[in-house]
Short mmCIF file of C-alpha atoms in Angstrom, two decimals:
data_model
loop_
_atom_site.label_atom_id
_atom_site.label_comp_id
_atom_site.label_asym_id
_atom_site.label_seq_id
_atom_site.Cartn_x
_atom_site.Cartn_y
_atom_site.Cartn_z
CA UNK E 927 1.99 6.54 -29.70
CA UNK E 928 3.62 6.33 -26.27
CA UNK E 929 1.47 5.05 -23.42
CA UNK E 930 2.17 5.41 -19.70
CA UNK E 931 0.35 4.73 -16.47
CA UNK E 932 0.49 5.13 -12.71
CA UNK E 933 -1.34 3.78 -9.64
CA UNK E 934 -2.77 5.87 -6.79
CA UNK E 935 -5.18 6.00 -3.91
CA UNK E 936 -7.67 8.87 -4.09
CA UNK E 937 -5.60 11.09 -1.80
CA UNK E 938 -2.71 11.04 -4.30
CA UNK E 939 -4.67 12.49 -7.21
CA UNK E 940 -2.74 15.80 -7.19
CA UNK E 941 0.54 13.95 -7.77
CA UNK E 942 -0.98 11.96 -10.63
CA UNK E 943 -2.18 15.20 -12.23
CA UNK E 944 1.31 16.71 -12.16
CA UNK E 945 2.80 13.53 -13.60
CA UNK E 946 0.19 13.36 -16.36
CA UNK E 947 0.64 17.03 -17.24
CA UNK E 948 4.39 16.54 -17.59
CA UNK E 949 3.81 13.42 -19.69
CA UNK E 950 1.49 15.23 -22.11
CA UNK E 951 3.92 18.15 -22.36
CA UNK E 952 6.39 15.83 -24.08
CA UNK E 953 3.88 13.38 -25.62
CA UNK E 954 0.81 15.42 -26.65
CA UNK E 955 -0.55 12.49 -28.68
CA UNK E 956 0.23 9.95 -25.97
CA UNK E 957 -2.10 7.99 -23.72
CA UNK E 958 -1.98 8.17 -19.92
CA UNK E 959 -3.90 5.89 -17.54
CA UNK E 960 -4.40 6.20 -13.77
CA UNK E 961 -5.51 3.20 -11.70
CA UNK E 962 -7.31 4.28 -8.51
CA UNK E 963 -7.15 1.41 -6.03
CA UNK E 964 -9.73 2.62 -3.49
CA UNK E 965 -12.65 3.90 -5.55
CA UNK E 966 -14.68 0.87 -6.63
CA UNK E 967 -17.85 2.84 -5.86
CA UNK E 968 -16.63 5.54 -8.30
CA UNK E 969 -17.16 8.43 -5.91
CA UNK E 970 -14.53 10.41 -7.81
CA UNK E 971 -15.86 11.99 -10.99
CA UNK E 972 -12.98 11.67 -13.44
CA UNK E 973 -14.75 12.99 -16.54
CA UNK E 974 -12.84 16.27 -16.51
CA UNK E 975 -9.40 14.71 -16.15
CA UNK E 976 -7.17 14.56 -19.24
CA UNK E 977 -6.27 10.96 -18.50
CA UNK E 978 -8.20 7.69 -18.34
CA UNK E 979 -9.12 6.46 -14.87
CA UNK E 980 -9.57 2.78 -14.08
CA UNK E 981 -10.61 0.92 -10.96
CA UNK E 982 -9.63 -2.54 -9.80
CA UNK E 983 -12.66 -4.17 -11.41
CA UNK E 984 -11.70 -2.59 -14.73
CA UNK E 985 -8.42 -4.51 -14.89
CA UNK E 986 -10.11 -7.89 -14.52
CA UNK E 987 -10.20 -8.45 -10.75
CA UNK E 988 -13.34 -10.09 -9.38
CA UNK E 989 -15.15 -8.45 -6.40
CA UNK E 990 -14.20 -11.27 -4.01
CA UNK E 991 -10.53 -11.02 -4.98
CA UNK E 992 -10.61 -7.24 -4.63
CA UNK E 993 -11.88 -7.71 -1.08
CA UNK E 994 -9.13 -10.22 -0.34
CA UNK E 995 -6.39 -7.93 -1.68
CA UNK E 996 -7.79 -4.93 0.18
CA UNK E 997 -7.96 -7.06 3.33
CA UNK E 998 -4.38 -8.35 3.36
CA UNK E 999 -2.59 -5.23 2.04
CA UNK E 1000 -2.17 -1.65 3.18
CA UNK E 1001 -2.27 1.13 0.59
CA UNK E 1002 1.41 0.89 -0.42
CA UNK E 1003 1.31 -2.89 -0.68
CA UNK E 1004 -1.95 -2.93 -2.63
CA UNK E 1005 -0.80 -0.30 -5.14
CA UNK E 1006 2.34 -2.30 -5.87
CA UNK E 1007 0.65 -5.72 -5.82
CA UNK E 1008 -1.71 -4.93 -8.70
CA UNK E 1009 0.97 -3.36 -10.93
CA UNK E 1010 1.47 -6.47 -13.10
CA UNK E 1011 -2.30 -6.81 -13.54
CA UNK E 1012 -2.62 -3.23 -14.75
CA UNK E 1013 0.31 -3.60 -17.15
CA UNK E 1014 -1.10 -6.87 -18.48
CA UNK E 1015 -4.49 -5.24 -19.04
CA UNK E 1016 -3.06 -2.21 -20.87
CA UNK E 1017 -0.86 -4.38 -23.09
CA UNK E 1018 -4.00 -5.86 -24.62
CA UNK E 1019 -4.27 -2.72 -26.77
CA UNK E 1020 -0.72 -1.32 -26.76
CA UNK E 1021 2.68 -2.44 -28.05
CA UNK E 1022 4.40 -1.24 -24.87
CA UNK E 1023 3.55 0.47 -21.60
CA UNK E 1024 5.62 2.64 -19.28
CA UNK E 1025 4.80 2.66 -15.57
CA UNK E 1026 5.91 5.57 -13.36
CA UNK E 1027 5.20 6.17 -9.69
CA UNK E 1028 2.81 9.11 -9.18
CA UNK E 1029 5.45 11.24 -7.39
CA UNK E 1030 7.44 11.60 -10.63
CA UNK E 1031 7.98 14.63 -12.88
CA UNK E 1032 8.93 14.17 -16.55
CA UNK E 1033 11.26 16.69 -18.23
CA UNK E 1034 12.01 15.05 -21.59
CA UNK E 1035 10.48 12.52 -24.03
CA UNK E 1036 10.45 8.87 -23.00
CA UNK E 1037 10.86 7.46 -26.51
CA UNK E 1038 14.07 5.62 -25.67
CA UNK E 1039 12.40 3.63 -22.89
CA UNK E 1040 9.46 2.83 -25.17
CA UNK E 1041 11.77 1.61 -27.94
CA UNK E 1042 13.74 -0.55 -25.51
CA UNK E 1043 10.53 -2.11 -24.17
CA UNK E 1044 9.43 -3.12 -27.67
CA UNK E 1045 12.88 -4.55 -28.37
CA UNK E 1046 13.59 -6.38 -25.11
CA UNK E 1047 10.17 -6.83 -23.51
CA UNK E 1048 11.24 -5.48 -20.14
CA UNK E 1049 13.21 -2.40 -19.03
CA UNK E 1050 14.43 -1.85 -15.46
CA UNK E 1051 16.40 0.89 -13.71
CA UNK E 1052 18.72 -0.05 -10.83
CA UNK E 1053 18.62 1.90 -7.60
CA UNK E 1054 22.25 2.86 -8.07
CA UNK E 1055 24.93 2.63 -10.71
CA UNK E 1056 27.85 3.67 -8.47
CA UNK E 1057 28.88 2.34 -5.04
CA UNK E 1058 27.59 4.06 -1.93
CA UNK E 1059 30.23 5.27 0.54
CA UNK E 1060 30.26 3.59 3.95
CA UNK E 1061 30.14 6.74 6.02
CA UNK E 1062 27.24 5.99 8.38
CA UNK E 1063 24.78 8.10 6.39
CA UNK E 1064 21.47 6.99 4.93
CA UNK E 1065 20.67 5.49 2.72
CA UNK E 1066 23.41 2.86 2.64
CA UNK E 1067 23.96 -0.41 0.81
CA UNK E 1068 21.99 -2.36 3.40
CA UNK E 1069 18.91 -0.25 2.63
CA UNK E 1070 19.32 -1.16 -1.04
CA UNK E 1071 19.69 -4.84 -0.18
CA UNK E 1072 16.46 -4.64 1.83
CA UNK E 1073 14.53 -2.81 -0.89
CA UNK E 1074 15.85 -4.70 -3.90
CA UNK E 1075 18.38 -4.00 -6.63
CA UNK E 1076 15.87 -2.34 -8.97
CA UNK E 1077 13.52 0.54 -8.32
CA UNK E 1078 10.02 -0.31 -9.47
CA UNK E 1079 8.94 3.32 -9.46
CA UNK E 1080 9.68 2.88 -13.16
CA UNK E 1081 9.28 -0.13 -15.40
CA UNK E 1082 8.64 -0.47 -19.13
CA UNK E 1083 7.14 -3.60 -20.70
CA UNK E 1084 6.47 -4.75 -24.24
CA UNK E 1085 4.16 -7.40 -25.64
CA UNK E 1086 6.85 -10.07 -25.10
CA UNK E 1087 6.55 -9.61 -21.32
CA UNK E 1088 3.32 -11.60 -20.84
CA UNK E 1089 5.10 -14.57 -19.26
CA UNK E 1090 7.02 -12.25 -16.93
CA UNK E 1091 3.87 -10.35 -15.93
CA UNK E 1092 2.02 -13.58 -15.14
CA UNK E 1093 4.96 -14.79 -13.01
CA UNK E 1094 5.19 -11.42 -11.24
CA UNK E 1095 1.45 -11.38 -10.49
CA UNK E 1096 1.63 -14.83 -8.94
CA UNK E 1097 4.21 -13.39 -6.52
CA UNK E 1098 2.58 -10.05 -5.75
CA UNK E 1099 -0.95 -11.50 -5.44
CA UNK E 1100 -0.20 -12.60 -1.88
CA UNK E 1101 3.42 -11.63 -1.25
CA UNK E 1102 3.83 -7.92 -1.92
CA UNK E 1103 4.34 -7.22 1.77
CA UNK E 1104 6.57 -4.70 3.48
CA UNK E 1105 8.19 -7.23 5.82
CA UNK E 1106 11.94 -6.80 6.33
CA UNK E 1107 12.01 -9.84 8.63
CA UNK E 1108 11.15 -11.98 5.58
CA UNK E 1109 13.33 -9.96 3.20
CA UNK E 1110 10.23 -8.60 1.45
CA UNK E 1111 9.62 -5.08 0.17
CA UNK E 1112 6.40 -4.81 -1.84
CA UNK E 1113 6.92 -5.79 -5.49
CA UNK E 1114 10.62 -4.96 -5.70
CA UNK E 1115 12.47 -7.89 -4.16
CA UNK E 1116 10.84 -10.29 -6.62
CA UNK E 1117 12.42 -8.41 -9.52
CA UNK E 1118 15.88 -9.39 -8.28
CA UNK E 1119 15.15 -12.75 -9.93
CA UNK E 1120 14.52 -11.22 -13.37
CA UNK E 1121 18.09 -11.28 -14.80
CA UNK E 1122 18.26 -15.05 -14.43
CA UNK E 1123 14.68 -15.76 -15.56
CA UNK E 1124 13.56 -13.33 -18.27
CA UNK E 1125 14.86 -11.33 -21.19
CA UNK E 1126 15.35 -7.73 -20.10
CA UNK E 1127 17.31 -4.50 -20.47
CA UNK E 1128 18.88 -2.66 -17.53
CA UNK E 1129 18.76 1.06 -18.27
CA UNK E 1130 21.64 2.83 -16.53
CA UNK E 1131 21.06 6.25 -18.10
CA UNK E 1132 21.80 8.76 -15.28
CA UNK E 1133 18.97 11.04 -16.46
CA UNK E 1134 16.29 8.39 -15.77
CA UNK E 1135 14.70 7.84 -12.34
CA UNK E 1136 16.86 10.38 -10.50
CA UNK E 1137 16.12 10.18 -6.78
CA UNK E 1138 17.60 10.31 -3.29
CA UNK E 1139 19.06 6.81 -3.62
CA UNK E 1140 21.34 7.67 -6.55
CA UNK E 1141 22.11 11.37 -6.10
CA UNK E 1142 25.35 10.51 -4.32
CA UNK E 1143 26.76 9.84 -7.80
CA UNK E 1144 24.64 12.15 -9.99
CA UNK E 1145 25.14 15.90 -10.29
CA UNK E 1146 21.88 17.77 -10.83
CA UNK E 1147 22.33 21.32 -12.15
CA UNK E 1148 20.09 24.16 -13.32
CA UNK E 1149 21.19 26.23 -16.29
CA UNK E 1150 18.47 28.87 -16.11
CA UNK E 1151 16.38 27.09 -18.71
CA UNK E 1152 16.38 23.41 -17.81
CA UNK E 1153 17.81 20.77 -15.50
CA UNK E 1154 20.80 18.63 -16.39
CA UNK E 1155 22.25 15.47 -14.83
CA UNK E 1156 25.97 14.95 -15.33
CA UNK E 1157 25.77 17.36 -18.25
CA UNK E 1158 22.81 15.64 -19.97
CA UNK E 1159 19.19 16.91 -20.00
CA UNK E 1160 17.15 15.43 -17.13
CA UNK E 1161 14.55 12.89 -18.31
CA UNK E 1162 12.55 12.37 -15.12
CA UNK E 1163 12.93 12.92 -11.39
CA UNK E 1164 11.38 10.66 -8.75
CA UNK E 1165 10.40 12.59 -5.60
CA UNK E 1166 10.03 9.52 -3.39
CA UNK E 1167 9.52 10.55 0.23
CA UNK E 1168 9.27 14.30 -0.41
CA UNK E 1169 6.68 15.69 2.02
CA UNK E 1170 5.05 19.10 1.61
CA UNK E 1171 4.87 19.35 5.42
CA UNK E 1172 8.67 19.05 5.59
CA UNK E 1173 9.88 20.77 2.42
CA UNK E 1174 13.39 21.15 3.84
CA UNK E 1175 13.94 17.37 3.53
CA UNK E 1176 14.56 15.66 0.20
CA UNK E 1177 13.04 12.41 1.45
CA UNK E 1178 11.65 11.11 4.71
CA UNK E 1179 13.18 7.75 3.80
CA UNK E 1180 16.71 9.01 4.44
CA UNK E 1181 16.22 8.80 8.20
CA UNK E 1182 18.02 10.88 10.82
CA UNK E 1183 21.38 10.92 9.04
CA UNK E 1184 20.48 11.93 5.48
CA UNK E 1185 23.17 11.61 2.88
CA UNK E 1186 21.65 14.15 0.47
CA UNK E 1187 20.92 17.61 1.90
CA UNK E 1188 18.95 20.27 0.04
CA UNK E 1189 21.04 22.95 1.73
CA UNK E 1190 24.10 21.61 -0.09
CA UNK E 1191 22.51 21.50 -3.54
CA UNK E 1192 20.76 24.61 -4.87
CA UNK E 1193 19.46 22.95 -8.04
CA UNK E 1194 18.00 20.09 -6.03
CA UNK E 1195 16.32 22.51 -3.61
CA UNK E 1196 14.90 24.39 -6.58
CA UNK E 1197 13.38 21.37 -8.31
CA UNK E 1198 11.80 20.18 -5.06
CA UNK E 1199 10.25 23.59 -4.41
CA UNK E 1200 8.93 23.77 -7.96
CA UNK E 1201 7.43 20.30 -7.70
CA UNK E 1202 5.70 21.01 -4.39
CA UNK E 1203 4.23 24.20 -5.83
CA UNK E 1204 2.83 22.29 -8.80
CA UNK E 1205 1.33 19.59 -6.58
CA UNK E 1206 -0.31 22.27 -4.42
CA UNK E 1207 -1.77 23.89 -7.55
CA UNK E 1208 -3.10 20.48 -8.61
CA UNK E 1209 -5.25 20.22 -5.46
CA UNK E 1210 -3.02 18.62 -2.83
CA UNK E 1211 -4.70 20.36 0.12
CA UNK E 1212 -8.11 19.01 -0.81
CA UNK E 1213 -7.10 15.57 -2.05
CA UNK E 1214 -4.68 14.72 0.76
CA UNK E 1215 -7.51 14.95 3.30
CA UNK E 1216 -9.34 12.03 1.73
CA UNK E 1217 -9.10 8.86 3.86
CA UNK E 1218 -7.82 5.66 2.31
CA UNK E 1219 -10.88 3.82 1.04
CA UNK E 1220 -9.93 0.39 2.43
CA UNK E 1221 -9.10 1.48 5.99
CA UNK E 1222 -12.57 0.93 7.43
CA UNK E 1223 -14.64 -2.23 7.53
CA UNK E 1224 -18.23 -1.92 6.31
CA UNK E 1225 -19.35 -1.74 9.96
CA UNK E 1226 -17.12 1.30 10.53
CA UNK E 1227 -14.34 -0.40 12.50
CA UNK E 1228 -10.78 0.58 11.48
CA UNK E 1229 -8.91 -2.27 9.81
CA UNK E 1230 -5.52 -2.33 11.53
CA UNK E 1231 -2.31 -4.10 10.59
CA UNK E 1232 -2.94 -6.97 13.00
CA UNK E 1233 -6.31 -7.73 11.42
CA UNK E 1234 -4.72 -7.67 7.97
CA UNK E 1235 -2.01 -10.09 9.10
CA UNK E 1236 -4.50 -12.49 10.72
CA UNK E 1237 -6.69 -12.40 7.64
CA UNK E 1238 -3.74 -13.09 5.36
CA UNK E 1239 -2.64 -16.05 7.50
CA UNK E 1240 -6.17 -17.45 7.45
CA UNK E 1241 -6.44 -16.95 3.70
CA UNK E 1242 -3.04 -18.57 3.17
CA UNK E 1243 -4.13 -21.63 5.17
CA UNK E 1244 -7.35 -21.86 3.18
CA UNK E 1245 -5.56 -21.65 -0.16
CA UNK E 1246 -3.25 -24.46 0.98
CA UNK E 1247 -6.26 -26.60 1.86
CA UNK E 1248 -5.54 -26.37 5.59
CA UNK E 1249 -8.73 -24.71 6.80
CA UNK E 1250 -11.91 -22.84 5.85
CA UNK E 1251 -11.73 -19.50 4.09
CA UNK E 1252 -11.94 -16.61 6.57
CA UNK E 1253 -14.79 -14.14 6.02
CA UNK E 1254 -13.93 -11.52 3.41
CA UNK E 1255 -13.53 -8.22 5.33
CA UNK E 1256 -15.19 -6.20 2.58
CA UNK E 1257 -17.92 -8.57 1.48
CA UNK E 1258 -21.14 -6.53 1.90
CA UNK E 1259 -23.09 -9.76 2.34
CA UNK E 1260 -20.89 -10.96 5.19
CA UNK E 1261 -22.07 -8.37 7.69
CA UNK E 1262 -20.28 -8.82 11.00
CA UNK E 1263 -18.78 -12.21 10.16
CA UNK E 1264 -15.21 -10.87 9.90
CA UNK E 1265 -15.44 -9.22 13.34
CA UNK E 1266 -16.91 -12.41 14.79
CA UNK E 1267 -14.05 -14.36 13.18
CA UNK E 1268 -11.52 -12.11 14.93
CA UNK E 1269 -13.37 -12.82 18.18
CA UNK E 1270 -13.43 -16.58 17.66
CA UNK E 1271 -11.48 -18.45 20.36
CA UNK E 1272 -8.20 -19.99 19.28
CA UNK E 1273 -8.87 -23.03 21.47
CA UNK E 1274 -12.65 -23.44 21.87
CA UNK E 1275 -12.28 -26.46 24.17
CA UNK E 1276 -10.40 -24.50 26.82
CA UNK E 1277 -11.95 -22.17 29.38
CA UNK E 1278 -11.57 -19.27 29.50
CA UNK E 1279 -11.44 -18.63 25.78
CA UNK E 1280 -8.90 -16.26 24.25
CA UNK E 1281 -9.94 -14.76 20.94
CA UNK E 1282 -7.92 -14.97 17.74
CA UNK E 1283 -7.20 -11.24 17.87
CA UNK E 1284 -6.21 -11.08 21.55
CA UNK E 1285 -4.07 -14.18 21.23
CA UNK E 1286 -2.17 -12.40 18.45
CA UNK E 1287 -1.54 -9.45 20.77
CA UNK E 1288 -0.19 -11.87 23.36
CA UNK E 1289 2.01 -13.75 20.89
CA UNK E 1290 3.62 -10.51 19.71
CA UNK E 1291 4.58 -9.36 23.21
CA UNK E 1292 7.30 -11.37 25.03
CA UNK E 1293 6.69 -9.19 28.09
CA UNK E 1294 3.08 -10.35 28.24
CA UNK E 1295 4.15 -13.96 27.86
CA UNK E 1296 6.49 -13.56 30.83
CA UNK E 1297 3.87 -11.76 32.91
CA UNK E 1298 1.02 -14.18 32.10
CA UNK E 1299 2.67 -17.54 31.27
CA UNK E 1300 -0.44 -19.70 31.83
CA UNK E 1301 -2.82 -17.98 29.42
CA UNK E 1302 -4.95 -21.11 29.10
CA UNK E 1303 -5.40 -21.23 32.87
CA UNK E 1304 -4.97 -19.03 35.90
CA UNK E 1305 -3.31 -16.08 34.13
CA UNK E 1306 -6.11 -15.38 31.67
CA UNK E 1307 -8.10 -13.23 34.10
CA UNK E 1308 -4.99 -11.14 34.81
CA UNK E 1309 -4.29 -10.81 31.10
CA UNK E 1310 -7.84 -9.65 30.42
CA UNK E 1311 -7.61 -7.19 33.30
CA UNK E 1312 -4.36 -5.82 31.81
CA UNK E 1313 -6.10 -5.43 28.46
CA UNK E 1314 -8.79 -3.28 30.06
CA UNK E 1315 -6.41 -1.28 32.25
CA UNK E 1316 -3.47 -0.66 29.90
CA UNK E 1317 -3.60 -2.82 26.78
CA UNK E 1318 -6.56 -1.13 25.13
CA UNK E 1319 -4.62 2.15 25.03
CA UNK E 1320 -1.18 0.67 24.34
CA UNK E 1321 -2.37 -1.51 21.48
CA UNK E 1322 -5.30 0.64 20.29
CA UNK E 1323 -7.67 -2.32 20.50
CA UNK E 1324 -11.20 -1.72 19.15
CA UNK E 1325 -13.90 -2.04 21.79
CA UNK E 1326 -15.68 -4.77 19.84
CA UNK E 1327 -12.57 -6.97 20.19
CA UNK E 1328 -12.04 -6.49 23.91
CA UNK E 1329 -12.85 -9.33 26.34
CA UNK E 1330 -15.99 -8.90 28.40
CA UNK E 1331 -15.50 -8.76 32.15
CA UNK E 1332 -19.23 -8.75 32.97
CA UNK E 1333 -19.62 -12.49 32.29
CA UNK E 1334 -22.67 -14.74 32.76
CA UNK E 1335 -23.07 -16.70 35.98
CA UNK E 1336 -20.78 -19.70 36.10
CA UNK E 1337 -18.25 -18.49 33.53
CA UNK E 1338 -14.60 -18.12 34.47
CA UNK E 1339 -13.58 -14.66 35.63
CA UNK E 1340 -12.08 -12.63 32.82
CA UNK E 1341 -13.20 -15.07 30.12
CA UNK E 1342 -14.01 -13.79 26.68
CA UNK E 1343 -17.76 -13.97 26.18
CA UNK E 1344 -19.40 -13.40 22.83
CA UNK E 1345 -22.08 -10.67 22.88
CA UNK E 1346 -24.74 -13.27 22.08
CA UNK E 1347 -24.04 -14.99 25.42
CA UNK E 1348 -24.94 -11.93 27.47
CA UNK E 1349 -28.50 -11.55 28.65
CA UNK E 1350 -28.55 -7.78 29.08
CA UNK E 1351 -28.35 -5.25 26.32
CA UNK E 1352 -30.23 -2.43 24.66
CA UNK E 1353 -33.51 -2.68 22.83
CA UNK E 1354 -33.52 -1.18 19.36
CA UNK E 1355 -36.95 -2.53 18.46
CA UNK E 1356 -39.38 -0.15 16.81
CA UNK E 1357 -39.92 1.08 13.32
CA UNK E 1358 -38.41 3.62 10.95
CA UNK E 1359 -40.53 5.63 8.59
CA UNK E 1360 -39.68 4.90 4.97
CA UNK E 1361 -38.46 8.37 4.18
CA UNK E 1362 -35.33 8.98 2.10
CA UNK E 1363 -32.22 8.27 4.16
CA UNK E 1364 -33.96 6.83 7.22
CA UNK E 1365 -33.40 3.24 6.16
CA UNK E 1366 -29.72 3.96 5.73
CA UNK E 1367 -29.64 5.55 9.18
CA UNK E 1368 -31.19 2.39 10.64
CA UNK E 1369 -28.57 0.22 8.96
CA UNK E 1370 -25.72 2.41 10.23
CA UNK E 1371 -27.13 2.45 13.77
CA UNK E 1372 -27.46 -1.31 13.88
CA UNK E 1373 -23.97 -1.78 12.42
CA UNK E 1374 -22.46 0.59 14.97
CA UNK E 1375 -24.12 -1.26 17.85
CA UNK E 1376 -22.86 -4.59 16.52
CA UNK E 1377 -19.36 -3.20 15.98
CA UNK E 1378 -19.28 -2.02 19.57
CA UNK E 1379 -20.14 -5.52 20.75
CA UNK E 1380 -23.31 -4.40 22.52
CA UNK E 1381 -26.01 -7.07 22.70
CA UNK E 1382 -29.35 -5.95 21.39
#
């Protein structure tokens, strides 16, 4: 029996349905598993789906670690970071597992990949098997260097891969970032080490993992009955970057000088149109409206990229023994501690005090450093004034993280003042009748007031 899996957030369910349907078309007795990374509360009822649905806790991750991963990673990073954990979990009951990205459509049996995984333990497909021309179009070889030699939208593993999966998880657990400045691209760059470290098989079959990055050297045709690649039946196509809102583009990742144009390739235009129609039929309009489940803190504040980066740096320092563990952003017992941590001053002994979050804004902007060079002294008031006048809009800073200008008597002008230091606020004393839902309303009201930084 062939087993396959994919990983999604809730808003990508339509794509997973199309992938699973195509899998079962060619493997009716097979097993297909979908890991949903943002549904620990199990709001999605998966009982009617033809595939098995798992959540992060189901693959062996503890609640605290789930909160850490959700705190440091965005949706793309998180979905790739937990891939080795899912594969390791599924291998407990299977001889081999095939992973495919959810935006994939299968056109032929995958038996060859399954056989290779059992024989070699690990099967990879390279991004390209023929050189890219240097003609100024995208993508080019530098994009491949940045993303990694192998495309991890497909990987097959056998039972011999346990050592590899453990090694891979130790890398992706904290370092599955999209960070070109550090030569990192989710889980893919780590796999460049595989040929020198682990037994593997590099599958160069042109019918596997066909996508925008290799179509410069692969000829997709339609015969009236099926698709062929270089004269061989297509096995699966990877629609990475295809957007239903821009169906005239093969992939948004090709940039403003795309190498592969749908207008030049009728068969390619046809397969993209067919795929988008199937995804629409699978519920794209409804599912795509769902927000990512780890984008809001429990108090309702959006978790932005800067907060994720600060949390990761704090967690990294803690795990090196260089400081206390920062509050887990998604720990329901922590309340407002993560927001307070963002508002903690970076140098408590100095006055005025600049918070951890606002110091990060300053450190990322050379223009601010030139304009306000003495942030620990006379320029802090001007910096805080800029934040209120322009910075809050430019940087989309949450109100609860803005410095207070209405400071207590005797404090330096423009100093950050924690809400607890202010003497005026609103009174939310009273009582709520214990009717259904009223207690929840009270909790939400209090959380919203705290998130806004309003003393009470």
